[in-house]
Coordinates of C-alpha atoms in Angstrom, one line a residue:
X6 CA -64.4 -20.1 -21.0
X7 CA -63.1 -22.5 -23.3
X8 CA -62.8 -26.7 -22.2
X9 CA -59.2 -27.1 -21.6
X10 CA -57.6 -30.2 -24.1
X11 CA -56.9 -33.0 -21.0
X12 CA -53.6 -35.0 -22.0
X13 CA -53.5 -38.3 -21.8
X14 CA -50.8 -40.9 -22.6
X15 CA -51.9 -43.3 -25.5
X16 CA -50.4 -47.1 -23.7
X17 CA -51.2 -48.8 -27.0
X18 CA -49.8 -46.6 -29.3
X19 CA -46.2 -47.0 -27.7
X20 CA -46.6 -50.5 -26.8
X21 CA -47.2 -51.3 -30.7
X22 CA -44.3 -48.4 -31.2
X23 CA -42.3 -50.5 -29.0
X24 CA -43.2 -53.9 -30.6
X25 CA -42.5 -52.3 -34.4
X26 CA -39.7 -51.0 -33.8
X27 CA -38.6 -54.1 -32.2
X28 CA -39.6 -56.5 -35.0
X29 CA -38.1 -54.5 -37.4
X30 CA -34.8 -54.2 -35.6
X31 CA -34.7 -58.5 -35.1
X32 CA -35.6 -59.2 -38.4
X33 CA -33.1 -57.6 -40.0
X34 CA -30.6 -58.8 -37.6
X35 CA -31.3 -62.5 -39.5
X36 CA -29.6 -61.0 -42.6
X37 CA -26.1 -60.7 -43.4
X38 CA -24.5 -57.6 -42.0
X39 CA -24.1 -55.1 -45.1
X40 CA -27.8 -56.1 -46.1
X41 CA -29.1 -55.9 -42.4
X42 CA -27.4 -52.0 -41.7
X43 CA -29.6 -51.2 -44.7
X44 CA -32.5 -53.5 -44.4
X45 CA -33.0 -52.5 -40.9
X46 CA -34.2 -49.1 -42.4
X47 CA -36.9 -50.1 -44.3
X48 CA -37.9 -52.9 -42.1
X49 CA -38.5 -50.7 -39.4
X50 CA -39.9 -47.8 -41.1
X51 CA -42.4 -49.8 -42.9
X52 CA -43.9 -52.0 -39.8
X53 CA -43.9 -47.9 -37.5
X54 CA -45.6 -47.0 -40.2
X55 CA -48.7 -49.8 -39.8
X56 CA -48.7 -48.1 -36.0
X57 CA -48.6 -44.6 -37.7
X58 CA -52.5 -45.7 -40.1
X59 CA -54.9 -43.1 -39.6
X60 CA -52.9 -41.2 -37.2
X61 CA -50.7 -39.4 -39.7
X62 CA -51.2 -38.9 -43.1
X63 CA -49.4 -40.0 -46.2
X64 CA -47.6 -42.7 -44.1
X65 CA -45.4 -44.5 -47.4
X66 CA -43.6 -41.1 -46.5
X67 CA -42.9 -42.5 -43.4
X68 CA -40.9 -45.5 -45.0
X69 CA -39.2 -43.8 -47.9
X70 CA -38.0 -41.2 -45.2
X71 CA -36.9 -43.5 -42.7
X72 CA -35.4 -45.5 -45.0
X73 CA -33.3 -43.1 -47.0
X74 CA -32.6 -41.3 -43.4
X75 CA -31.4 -44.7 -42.4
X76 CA -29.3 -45.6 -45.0
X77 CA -27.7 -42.4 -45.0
X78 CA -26.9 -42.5 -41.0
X79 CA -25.4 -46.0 -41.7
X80 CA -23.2 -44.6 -44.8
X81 CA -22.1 -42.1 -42.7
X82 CA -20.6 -44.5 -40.2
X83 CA -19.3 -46.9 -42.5
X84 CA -17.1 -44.2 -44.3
X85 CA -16.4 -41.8 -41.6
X86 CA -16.7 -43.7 -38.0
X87 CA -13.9 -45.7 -36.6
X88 CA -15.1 -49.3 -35.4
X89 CA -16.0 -49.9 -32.1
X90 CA -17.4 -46.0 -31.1
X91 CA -20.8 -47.5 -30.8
X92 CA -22.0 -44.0 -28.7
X93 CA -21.2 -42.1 -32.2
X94 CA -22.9 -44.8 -34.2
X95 CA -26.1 -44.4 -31.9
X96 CA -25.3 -40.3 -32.3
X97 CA -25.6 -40.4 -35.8
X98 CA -28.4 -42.9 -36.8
X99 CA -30.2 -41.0 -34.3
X100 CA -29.7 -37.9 -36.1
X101 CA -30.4 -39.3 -39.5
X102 CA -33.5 -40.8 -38.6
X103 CA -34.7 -37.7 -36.6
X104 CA -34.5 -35.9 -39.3
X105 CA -36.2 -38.2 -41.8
X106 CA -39.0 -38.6 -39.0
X107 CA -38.9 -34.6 -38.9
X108 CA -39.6 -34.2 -42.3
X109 CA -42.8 -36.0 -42.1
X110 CA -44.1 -34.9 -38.8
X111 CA -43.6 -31.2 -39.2
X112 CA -46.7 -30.6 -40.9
X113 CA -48.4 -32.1 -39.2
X114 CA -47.9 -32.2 -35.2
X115 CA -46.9 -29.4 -32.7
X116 CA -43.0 -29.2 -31.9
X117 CA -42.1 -32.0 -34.4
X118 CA -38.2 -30.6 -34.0
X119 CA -38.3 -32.8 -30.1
X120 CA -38.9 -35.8 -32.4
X121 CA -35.1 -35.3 -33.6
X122 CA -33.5 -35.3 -30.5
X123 CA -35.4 -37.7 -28.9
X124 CA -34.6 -40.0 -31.7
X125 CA -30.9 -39.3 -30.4
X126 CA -32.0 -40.3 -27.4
X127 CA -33.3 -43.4 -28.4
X128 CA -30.7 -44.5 -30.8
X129 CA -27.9 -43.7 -29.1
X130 CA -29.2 -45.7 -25.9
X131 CA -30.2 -48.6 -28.0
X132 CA -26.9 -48.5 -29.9
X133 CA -24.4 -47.7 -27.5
X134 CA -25.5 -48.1 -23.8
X135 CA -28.0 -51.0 -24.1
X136 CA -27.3 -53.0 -27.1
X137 CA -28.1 -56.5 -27.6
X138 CA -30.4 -59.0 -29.9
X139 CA -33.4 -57.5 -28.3
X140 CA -32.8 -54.1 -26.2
X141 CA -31.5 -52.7 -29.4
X142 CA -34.5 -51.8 -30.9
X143 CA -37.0 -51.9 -27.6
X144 CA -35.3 -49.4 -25.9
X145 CA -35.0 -47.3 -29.2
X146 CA -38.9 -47.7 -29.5
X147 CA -39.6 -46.9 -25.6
X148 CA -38.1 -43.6 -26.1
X149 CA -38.9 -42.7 -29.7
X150 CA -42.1 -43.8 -28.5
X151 CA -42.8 -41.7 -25.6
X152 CA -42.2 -38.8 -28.1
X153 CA -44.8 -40.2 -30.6
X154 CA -47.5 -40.1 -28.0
X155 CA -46.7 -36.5 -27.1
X156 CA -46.1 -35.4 -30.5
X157 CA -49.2 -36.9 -31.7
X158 CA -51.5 -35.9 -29.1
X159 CA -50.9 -32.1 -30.0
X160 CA -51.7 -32.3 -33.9
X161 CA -51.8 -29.6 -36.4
X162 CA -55.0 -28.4 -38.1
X163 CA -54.6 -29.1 -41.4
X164 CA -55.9 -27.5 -45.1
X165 CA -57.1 -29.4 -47.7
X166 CA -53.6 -28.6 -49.4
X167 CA -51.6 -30.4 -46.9
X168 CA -53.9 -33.5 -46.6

């Protein structure tokens, strides 16, 4: 009888989940306010994605999806959102960035669609029901987080094509 897999919850991966996603969010809060929607992107894509080494592959496609994903959420409000619906703002960079996080994680974990609503999740409760200078992008991390360790604890086997 084959050794059933054990599951157990990786603390440091979502604490340093937690603290990127964080950092990323407060830096670009120091910039002006166009530069900062799309900064924010990018800033927080590229420090997830020193917390992603060795556990994904390929992890610049981390950044340029989370990036582009965020910059397209943020277009999206800017053009189509009224001010002040902070609950659709959290709906749709949640959305964006779920899919950009999809896009990479499909190959290569179990159930990579959960990472798009979670990143709902996450977004919208940072955005809309918790905002502020810090709980922004902590409690986006906490529950994008709590996600990664699942997702990433049930990996794909990959060929030598897809690596």
């Amino acid at each position: 009888m084959p050794e059933q897999k054990v599951f157990s919850f990786d603390w440091a991966l979502w604490f340093l989940w937690i603290m990127a996603t964080t950092l990323g969010w407060l830096v670009t809060n120091f910039l002006a306010v166009g530069v900062s929607y799309f900064a924010a992107g990018f800033a927080i894509s590229l420090l997830q994605s020193f917390v992603l080494q060795g556990r994904i592959n390929h992890t610049i496609r981390w950044v340029i999806a989370g990036t582009i994903g965020w910059a397209i959420g943020w277009l999206v409000i800017l053009f189509a959102v009224p001010n002040g619906l902070e609950l659709i703002d959290g709906l749709v960079v949640g959305l964006a960035m779920g899919i950009a996080g999809w896009i990479v994680l499909r190959r290569q974990v179990h159930w990579a669609g959960w990472w798009i609503m979670l990143s709902i999740v996450g977004w919208t409760t940072g955005l809309a029901l918790l905002p502020g200078f810090l709980s922004t992008g902590a409690t986006a991390g906490a529950l994008t987080g709590i996600a990664l360790v699942f997702l990433l604890g049930n990996p794909k086997k990959l060929t030598s094509q897809e690596t």
